[in-house]
Amino acid sequence: MASVVADAAKRFGRIDILVNAVGGSTIIAKARLHHRGADTGRLAGAYHFNLTGTFLFTHAVIPVMKAAEERKIVNLASIAGRGRSASSSSAYATAKGGIIALTRKLANELGPHGITVNAIAPSMTLTERIRPRWEQRPPEERKADIEKTPLRRMGEAVTRPTSSAFLPPRTPISSPGSRSDVTGGL
Protein backbone atom coordinates (compact mmCIF):
# COMPACT_ATOMS: atom_id res chain seq x y z
CA MET A 1 0.00 0.00 0.00
CA ALA A 2 2.84 2.35 0.78
CA SER A 3 4.19 1.91 -2.76
CA VAL A 4 0.77 2.71 -4.29
CA VAL A 5 0.50 5.86 -2.18
CA ALA A 6 4.09 6.88 -2.98
CA ASP A 7 3.49 6.33 -6.71
CA ALA A 8 0.27 8.41 -6.66
CA ALA A 9 1.96 11.22 -4.74
CA LYS A 10 4.90 11.19 -7.16
CA ARG A 11 2.72 11.13 -10.28
CA PHE A 12 0.20 13.76 -9.16
CA GLY A 13 2.24 15.76 -6.66
CA ARG A 14 -0.33 15.33 -3.89
CA ILE A 15 -3.31 13.26 -2.79
CA ASP A 16 -6.49 15.29 -2.27
CA ILE A 17 -8.98 12.52 -1.55
CA LEU A 18 -9.03 8.87 -0.56
CA VAL A 19 -12.22 6.88 -1.10
CA ASN A 20 -12.03 3.55 0.71
CA ALA A 21 -14.65 1.60 -1.25
CA VAL A 22 -13.65 -1.93 -0.34
CA GLY A 23 -15.34 -4.94 1.12
CA GLY A 24 -18.41 -7.06 0.80
CA SER A 25 -20.40 -9.73 2.52
CA THR A 26 -20.61 -12.32 -0.23
CA ILE A 27 -16.90 -12.87 -0.66
CA ILE A 28 -16.48 -14.99 2.50
CA ALA A 29 -18.58 -18.15 2.45
CA LYS A 30 -20.51 -18.98 5.63
CA ALA A 31 -19.32 -15.95 7.60
CA ARG A 32 -22.35 -16.02 9.89
CA LEU A 33 -22.04 -16.71 13.59
CA HIS A 34 -24.23 -19.45 14.93
CA HIS A 35 -24.41 -21.08 18.31
CA ARG A 36 -22.37 -23.96 16.85
CA GLY A 37 -19.57 -24.17 14.35
CA ALA A 38 -18.22 -20.63 14.15
CA ASP A 39 -15.14 -20.66 11.92
CA THR A 40 -12.68 -18.07 13.23
CA GLY A 41 -10.69 -18.25 9.99
CA ARG A 42 -13.73 -17.17 7.98
CA LEU A 43 -14.57 -14.49 10.51
CA ALA A 44 -11.02 -13.14 10.36
CA GLY A 45 -11.31 -13.19 6.58
CA ALA A 46 -14.44 -11.05 6.69
CA TYR A 47 -12.75 -8.57 9.04
CA HIS A 48 -9.60 -8.48 6.93
CA PHE A 49 -11.47 -8.06 3.64
CA ASN A 50 -13.74 -5.31 4.94
CA LEU A 51 -11.74 -3.40 7.56
CA THR A 52 -8.00 -3.99 7.26
CA GLY A 53 -7.59 -2.48 3.79
CA THR A 54 -9.44 0.66 4.82
CA PHE A 55 -7.29 0.97 7.93
CA LEU A 56 -3.98 0.36 6.15
CA PHE A 57 -4.64 2.58 3.10
CA THR A 58 -5.81 5.39 5.32
CA HIS A 59 -2.71 5.23 7.47
CA ALA A 60 -0.47 5.02 4.40
CA VAL A 61 -1.98 8.18 2.90
CA ILE A 62 -2.08 10.34 6.05
CA PRO A 63 1.52 11.61 5.86
CA VAL A 64 1.02 12.67 2.22
CA MET A 65 -2.34 14.28 2.99
CA LYS A 66 -0.93 16.26 5.91
CA ALA A 67 1.33 18.03 3.42
CA ALA A 68 -1.51 18.92 1.00
CA GLU A 69 -4.04 21.75 1.14
CA GLU A 70 -7.11 19.78 0.08
CA ARG A 71 -7.72 16.63 2.06
CA LYS A 72 -10.65 14.32 2.43
CA ILE A 73 -11.15 10.66 3.32
CA VAL A 74 -14.45 8.91 2.60
CA ASN A 75 -15.01 5.38 3.90
CA LEU A 76 -17.65 3.04 2.53
CA ALA A 77 -19.41 1.43 5.49
CA SER A 78 -22.86 -0.20 5.47
CA ILE A 79 -26.12 0.01 7.36
CA ALA A 80 -25.13 -3.46 8.54
CA GLY A 81 -22.48 -1.74 10.65
CA ARG A 82 -25.33 -0.17 12.62
CA GLY A 83 -27.17 -3.47 12.98
CA ARG A 84 -29.78 -2.49 10.37
CA SER A 85 -29.41 -5.32 7.87
CA ALA A 86 -31.22 -8.59 8.43
CA SER A 87 -29.48 -10.25 5.49
CA SER A 88 -25.86 -9.45 6.39
CA SER A 89 -23.68 -11.73 8.46
CA SER A 90 -22.58 -10.72 11.94
CA ALA A 91 -18.95 -10.83 10.76
CA TYR A 92 -19.69 -8.33 7.97
CA ALA A 93 -21.72 -6.13 10.33
CA THR A 94 -18.90 -6.13 12.86
CA ALA A 95 -16.32 -5.17 10.22
CA LYS A 96 -18.50 -2.37 8.83
CA GLY A 97 -19.21 -1.19 12.38
CA GLY A 98 -15.44 -1.01 12.75
CA ILE A 99 -15.26 1.25 9.71
CA ILE A 100 -17.89 3.55 11.24
CA ALA A 101 -15.90 3.70 14.50
CA LEU A 102 -12.62 4.18 12.60
CA THR A 103 -14.18 7.06 10.65
CA ARG A 104 -15.28 8.85 13.80
CA LYS A 105 -11.95 8.29 15.53
CA LEU A 106 -9.91 9.45 12.52
CA ALA A 107 -12.09 12.55 12.16
CA ASN A 108 -11.07 13.57 15.69
CA GLU A 109 -7.40 12.71 15.15
CA LEU A 110 -7.02 14.24 11.69
CA GLY A 111 -9.37 17.22 11.94
CA PRO A 112 -6.70 19.43 13.51
CA HIS A 113 -4.57 18.74 10.39
CA GLY A 114 -7.39 19.87 8.08
CA ILE A 115 -8.27 16.34 6.93
CA THR A 116 -12.00 15.64 6.83
CA VAL A 117 -13.08 12.03 7.35
CA ASN A 118 -16.65 10.82 6.71
CA ALA A 119 -18.42 7.55 5.91
CA ILE A 120 -21.23 6.51 3.61
CA ALA A 121 -23.39 3.61 4.78
CA PRO A 122 -25.52 2.19 1.96
CA SER A 123 -28.14 -0.51 2.20
CA MET A 124 -28.22 -3.41 -0.27
CA THR A 125 -27.14 -2.16 -3.66
CA LEU A 126 -27.46 -4.31 -6.75
CA THR A 127 -23.91 -4.18 -8.04
CA GLU A 128 -22.39 -6.59 -10.55
CA ARG A 129 -21.39 -8.83 -7.65
CA ILE A 130 -24.58 -8.60 -5.57
CA ARG A 131 -27.25 -8.72 -8.31
CA PRO A 132 -26.72 -12.39 -9.33
CA ARG A 133 -27.03 -13.54 -5.69
CA TRP A 134 -30.09 -11.38 -5.10
CA GLU A 135 -31.75 -12.69 -8.27
CA GLN A 136 -31.23 -16.29 -7.04
CA ARG A 137 -33.39 -15.59 -3.98
CA PRO A 138 -37.02 -16.70 -4.07
CA PRO A 139 -39.39 -14.19 -5.75
CA GLU A 140 -41.29 -13.57 -2.51
CA GLU A 141 -38.08 -12.54 -0.71
CA ARG A 142 -37.13 -10.18 -3.52
CA LYS A 143 -40.62 -8.71 -3.50
CA ALA A 144 -40.41 -8.18 0.27
CA ASP A 145 -37.06 -6.38 -0.16
CA ILE A 146 -38.57 -4.10 -2.81
CA GLU A 147 -41.69 -3.36 -0.75
CA LYS A 148 -39.53 -2.11 2.15
CA THR A 149 -38.37 0.84 0.05
CA PRO A 150 -40.50 3.96 -0.50
CA LEU A 151 -39.78 4.01 -4.25
CA ARG A 152 -40.48 0.27 -4.55
CA ARG A 153 -37.20 -0.52 -6.24
CA MET A 154 -33.80 -1.82 -5.19
CA GLY A 155 -30.83 0.48 -5.16
CA GLU A 156 -28.42 0.30 -8.06
CA ALA A 157 -24.86 1.58 -7.97
CA VAL A 158 -25.80 4.43 -10.33
CA THR A 159 -28.75 5.48 -8.13
CA ARG A 160 -26.87 5.53 -4.82
CA PRO A 161 -25.76 9.09 -4.32
CA THR A 162 -22.43 9.32 -2.61
CA SER A 163 -22.45 13.09 -2.50
CA SER A 164 -19.77 13.56 0.11
CA ALA A 165 -17.38 11.42 -1.92
CA PHE A 166 -17.74 13.62 -4.95
CA LEU A 167 -17.74 17.04 -3.33
CA PRO A 168 -14.53 18.87 -4.03
CA PRO A 169 -12.15 18.40 -1.11
CA ARG A 170 -12.35 22.11 -0.22
CA THR A 171 -16.12 21.92 0.27
CA PRO A 172 -16.69 22.63 3.96
CA ILE A 173 -18.19 19.75 5.88
CA SER A 174 -19.85 20.84 9.09
CA SER A 175 -19.91 17.36 10.59
CA PRO A 176 -16.58 15.56 10.25
CA GLY A 177 -16.75 11.97 11.43
CA SER A 178 -20.37 11.70 10.36
CA ARG A 179 -21.92 8.76 8.58
CA SER A 180 -24.50 9.28 5.84
CA ASP A 181 -26.95 6.43 5.39
CA VAL A 182 -27.73 5.89 1.71
CA THR A 183 -30.67 3.53 1.95
CA GLY A 184 -33.36 4.61 -0.46
CA GLY A 185 -35.56 5.36 2.55
CA LEU A 186 -35.19 2.12 4.51
mmCIF file with all atom_site columns, N, CA and C in Angstrom, residues 115-143:
data_model
loop_
_atom_site.group_PDB
_atom_site.id
_atom_site.type_symbol
_atom_site.label_atom_id
_atom_site.label_alt_id
_atom_site.label_comp_id
_atom_site.label_asym_id
_atom_site.label_entity_id
_atom_site.label_seq_id
_atom_site.pdbx_PDB_ins_code
_atom_site.Cartn_x
_atom_site.Cartn_y
_atom_site.Cartn_z
_atom_site.occupancy
_atom_site.B_iso_or_equiv
_atom_site.pdbx_formal_charge
_atom_site.auth_seq_id
_atom_site.auth_comp_id
_atom_site.auth_asym_id
_atom_site.auth_atom_id
_atom_site.pdbx_PDB_model_num
ATOM 1  N N  . ILE A 1 115 ? -7.810  17.505  7.701   1.00 0.00 ? 115 ILE A N  1
ATOM 2  C CA . ILE A 1 115 ? -8.269  16.345  6.931   1.00 0.00 ? 115 ILE A CA 1
ATOM 3  C C  . ILE A 1 115 ? -9.664  15.975  7.420   1.00 0.00 ? 115 ILE A C  1
ATOM 4  N N  . THR A 1 116 ? -10.626 16.001  6.504   1.00 0.00 ? 116 THR A N  1
ATOM 5  C CA . THR A 1 116 ? -11.996 15.644  6.826   1.00 0.00 ? 116 THR A CA 1
ATOM 6  C C  . THR A 1 116 ? -12.197 14.154  6.557   1.00 0.00 ? 116 THR A C  1
ATOM 7  N N  . VAL A 1 117 ? -12.825 13.462  7.494   1.00 0.00 ? 117 VAL A N  1
ATOM 8  C CA . VAL A 1 117 ? -13.084 12.031  7.350   1.00 0.00 ? 117 VAL A CA 1
ATOM 9  C C  . VAL A 1 117 ? -14.574 11.792  7.575   1.00 0.00 ? 117 VAL A C  1
ATOM 10 N N  . ASN A 1 118 ? -15.229 11.151  6.611   1.00 0.00 ? 118 ASN A N  1
ATOM 11 C CA . ASN A 1 118 ? -16.645 10.815  6.706   1.00 0.00 ? 118 ASN A CA 1
ATOM 12 C C  . ASN A 1 118 ? -16.872 9.420   6.161   1.00 0.00 ? 118 ASN A C  1
ATOM 13 N N  . ALA A 1 119 ? -18.055 8.886   6.415   1.00 0.00 ? 119 ALA A N  1
ATOM 14 C CA . ALA A 1 119 ? -18.422 7.555   5.908   1.00 0.00 ? 119 ALA A CA 1
ATOM 15 C C  . ALA A 1 119 ? -19.777 7.614   5.223   1.00 0.00 ? 119 ALA A C  1
ATOM 16 N N  . ILE A 1 120 ? -19.952 6.724   4.282   1.00 0.00 ? 120 ILE A N  1
ATOM 17 C CA . ILE A 1 120 ? -21.227 6.512   3.607   1.00 0.00 ? 120 ILE A CA 1
ATOM 18 C C  . ILE A 1 120 ? -21.652 5.088   3.944   1.00 0.00 ? 120 ILE A C  1
ATOM 19 N N  . ALA A 1 121 ? -22.908 4.927   4.360   1.00 0.00 ? 121 ALA A N  1
ATOM 20 C CA . ALA A 1 121 ? -23.394 3.610   4.778   1.00 0.00 ? 121 ALA A CA 1
ATOM 21 C C  . ALA A 1 121 ? -24.611 3.226   3.935   1.00 0.00 ? 121 ALA A C  1
ATOM 22 N N  . PRO A 1 122 ? -24.387 2.575   2.803   1.00 0.00 ? 122 PRO A N  1
ATOM 23 C CA . PRO A 1 122 ? -25.521 2.185   1.964   1.00 0.00 ? 122 PRO A CA 1
ATOM 24 C C  . PRO A 1 122 ? -26.217 0.925   2.473   1.00 0.00 ? 122 PRO A C  1
ATOM 25 N N  . SER A 1 123 ? -27.431 0.759   2.001   1.00 0.00 ? 123 SER A N  1
ATOM 26 C CA . SER A 1 123 ? -28.137 -0.512  2.199   1.00 0.00 ? 123 SER A CA 1
ATOM 27 C C  . SER A 1 123 ? -27.788 -1.399  1.000   1.00 0.00 ? 123 SER A C  1
ATOM 28 N N  . MET A 1 124 ? -28.512 -2.506  0.844   1.00 0.00 ? 124 MET A N  1
ATOM 29 C CA . MET A 1 124 ? -28.217 -3.408  -0.272  1.00 0.00 ? 124 MET A CA 1
ATOM 30 C C  . MET A 1 124 ? -28.288 -2.649  -1.590  1.00 0.00 ? 124 MET A C  1
ATOM 31 N N  . THR A 1 125 ? -27.244 -2.807  -2.366  1.00 0.00 ? 125 THR A N  1
ATOM 32 C CA . THR A 1 125 ? -27.143 -2.157  -3.656  1.00 0.00 ? 125 THR A CA 1
ATOM 33 C C  . THR A 1 125 ? -26.825 -3.230  -4.693  1.00 0.00 ? 125 THR A C  1
ATOM 34 N N  . LEU A 1 126 ? -27.622 -3.271  -5.737  1.00 0.00 ? 126 LEU A N  1
ATOM 35 C CA . LEU A 1 126 ? -27.460 -4.311  -6.752  1.00 0.00 ? 126 LEU A CA 1
ATOM 36 C C  . LEU A 1 126 ? -26.302 -3.971  -7.679  1.00 0.00 ? 126 LEU A C  1
ATOM 37 N N  . THR A 1 127 ? -25.129 -4.347  -7.250  1.00 0.00 ? 127 THR A N  1
ATOM 38 C CA . THR A 1 127 ? -23.914 -4.176  -8.037  1.00 0.00 ? 127 THR A CA 1
ATOM 39 C C  . THR A 1 127 ? -23.720 -5.409  -8.912  1.00 0.00 ? 127 THR A C  1
ATOM 40 N N  . GLU A 1 128 ? -22.681 -5.422  -9.715  1.00 0.00 ? 128 GLU A N  1
ATOM 41 C CA . GLU A 1 128 ? -22.387 -6.591  -10.551 1.00 0.00 ? 128 GLU A CA 1
ATOM 42 C C  . GLU A 1 128 ? -22.193 -7.844  -9.709  1.00 0.00 ? 128 GLU A C  1
ATOM 43 N N  . ARG A 1 129 ? -21.664 -7.681  -8.512  1.00 0.00 ? 129 ARG A N  1
ATOM 44 C CA . ARG A 1 129 ? -21.394 -8.834  -7.651  1.00 0.00 ? 129 ARG A CA 1
ATOM 45 C C  . ARG A 1 129 ? -22.627 -9.264  -6.853  1.00 0.00 ? 129 ARG A C  1
ATOM 46 N N  . ILE A 1 130 ? -23.431 -8.301  -6.432  1.00 0.00 ? 130 ILE A N  1
ATOM 47 C CA . ILE A 1 130 ? -24.576 -8.602  -5.573  1.00 0.00 ? 130 ILE A CA 1
ATOM 48 C C  . ILE A 1 130 ? -25.800 -9.045  -6.379  1.00 0.00 ? 130 ILE A C  1
ATOM 49 N N  . ARG A 1 131 ? -26.037 -8.433  -7.534  1.00 0.00 ? 131 ARG A N  1
ATOM 50 C CA . ARG A 1 131 ? -27.253 -8.716  -8.314  1.00 0.00 ? 131 ARG A CA 1
ATOM 51 C C  . ARG A 1 131 ? -27.469 -10.209 -8.574  1.00 0.00 ? 131 ARG A C  1
ATOM 52 N N  . PRO A 1 132 ? -26.470 -10.972 -9.051  1.00 0.00 ? 132 PRO A N  1
ATOM 53 C CA . PRO A 1 132 ? -26.724 -12.391 -9.328  1.00 0.00 ? 132 PRO A CA 1
ATOM 54 C C  . PRO A 1 132 ? -27.180 -13.163 -8.081  1.00 0.00 ? 132 PRO A C  1
ATOM 55 N N  . ARG A 1 133 ? -26.608 -12.854 -6.929  1.00 0.00 ? 133 ARG A N  1
ATOM 56 C CA . ARG A 1 133 ? -27.027 -13.536 -5.691  1.00 0.00 ? 133 ARG A CA 1
ATOM 57 C C  . ARG A 1 133 ? -28.442 -13.137 -5.309  1.00 0.00 ? 133 ARG A C  1
ATOM 58 N N  . TRP A 1 134 ? -28.752 -11.844 -5.454  1.00 0.00 ? 134 TRP A N  1
ATOM 59 C CA . TRP A 1 134 ? -30.093 -11.376 -5.097  1.00 0.00 ? 134 TRP A CA 1
ATOM 60 C C  . TRP A 1 134 ? -31.128 -12.012 -6.024  1.00 0.00 ? 134 TRP A C  1
ATOM 61 N N  . GLU A 1 135 ? -30.811 -12.124 -7.305  1.00 0.00 ? 135 GLU A N  1
ATOM 62 C CA . GLU A 1 135 ? -31.746 -12.694 -8.271  1.00 0.00 ? 135 GLU A CA 1
ATOM 63 C C  . GLU A 1 135 ? -31.959 -14.191 -8.070  1.00 0.00 ? 135 GLU A C  1
ATOM 64 N N  . GLN A 1 136 ? -31.060 -14.865 -7.349  1.00 0.00 ? 136 GLN A N  1
ATOM 65 C CA . GLN A 1 136 ? -31.233 -16.286 -7.036  1.00 0.00 ? 136 GLN A CA 1
ATOM 66 C C  . GLN A 1 136 ? -32.181 -16.506 -5.853  1.00 0.00 ? 136 GLN A C  1
ATOM 67 N N  . ARG A 1 137 ? -32.485 -15.465 -5.130  1.00 0.00 ? 137 ARG A N  1
ATOM 68 C CA . ARG A 1 137 ? -33.389 -15.593 -3.982  1.00 0.00 ? 137 ARG A CA 1
ATOM 69 C C  . ARG A 1 137 ? -34.811 -15.838 -4.474  1.00 0.00 ? 137 ARG A C  1
ATOM 70 N N  . PRO A 1 138 ? -35.628 -16.454 -3.657  1.00 0.00 ? 138 PRO A N  1
ATOM 71 C CA . PRO A 1 138 ? -37.021 -16.695 -4.065  1.00 0.00 ? 138 PRO A CA 1
ATOM 72 C C  . PRO A 1 138 ? -37.744 -15.378 -4.374  1.00 0.00 ? 138 PRO A C  1
ATOM 73 N N  . PRO A 1 139 ? -38.672 -15.413 -5.344  1.00 0.00 ? 139 PRO A N  1
ATOM 74 C CA . PRO A 1 139 ? -39.385 -14.192 -5.748  1.00 0.00 ? 139 PRO A CA 1
ATOM 75 C C  . PRO A 1 139 ? -40.065 -13.473 -4.584  1.00 0.00 ? 139 PRO A C  1
ATOM 76 N N  . GLU A 1 140 ? -40.607 -14.223 -3.631  1.00 0.00 ? 140 GLU A N  1
ATOM 77 C CA . GLU A 1 140 ? -41.294 -13.570 -2.508  1.00 0.00 ? 140 GLU A CA 1
ATOM 78 C C  . GLU A 1 140 ? -40.318 -12.789 -1.612  1.00 0.00 ? 140 GLU A C  1
ATOM 79 N N  . GLU A 1 141 ? -39.091 -13.273 -1.493  1.00 0.00 ? 141 GLU A N  1
ATOM 80 C CA . GLU A 1 141 ? -38.079 -12.543 -0.709  1.00 0.00 ? 141 GLU A CA 1
ATOM 81 C C  . GLU A 1 141 ? -37.661 -11.269 -1.436  1.00 0.00 ? 141 GLU A C  1
ATOM 82 N N  . ARG A 1 142 ? -37.491 -11.370 -2.743  1.00 0.00 ? 142 ARG A N  1
ATOM 83 C CA . ARG A 1 142 ? -37.127 -10.176 -3.517  1.00 0.00 ? 142 ARG A CA 1
ATOM 84 C C  . ARG A 1 142 ? -38.250 -9.150  -3.461  1.00 0.00 ? 142 ARG A C  1
ATOM 85 N N  . LYS A 1 143 ? -39.467 -9.617  -3.569  1.00 0.00 ? 143 LYS A N  1
ATOM 86 C CA . LYS A 1 143 ? -40.623 -8.714  -3.503  1.00 0.00 ? 143 LYS A CA 1
ATOM 87 C C  . LYS A 1 143 ? -40.678 -8.026  -2.141  1.00 0.00 ? 143 LYS A C  1
#
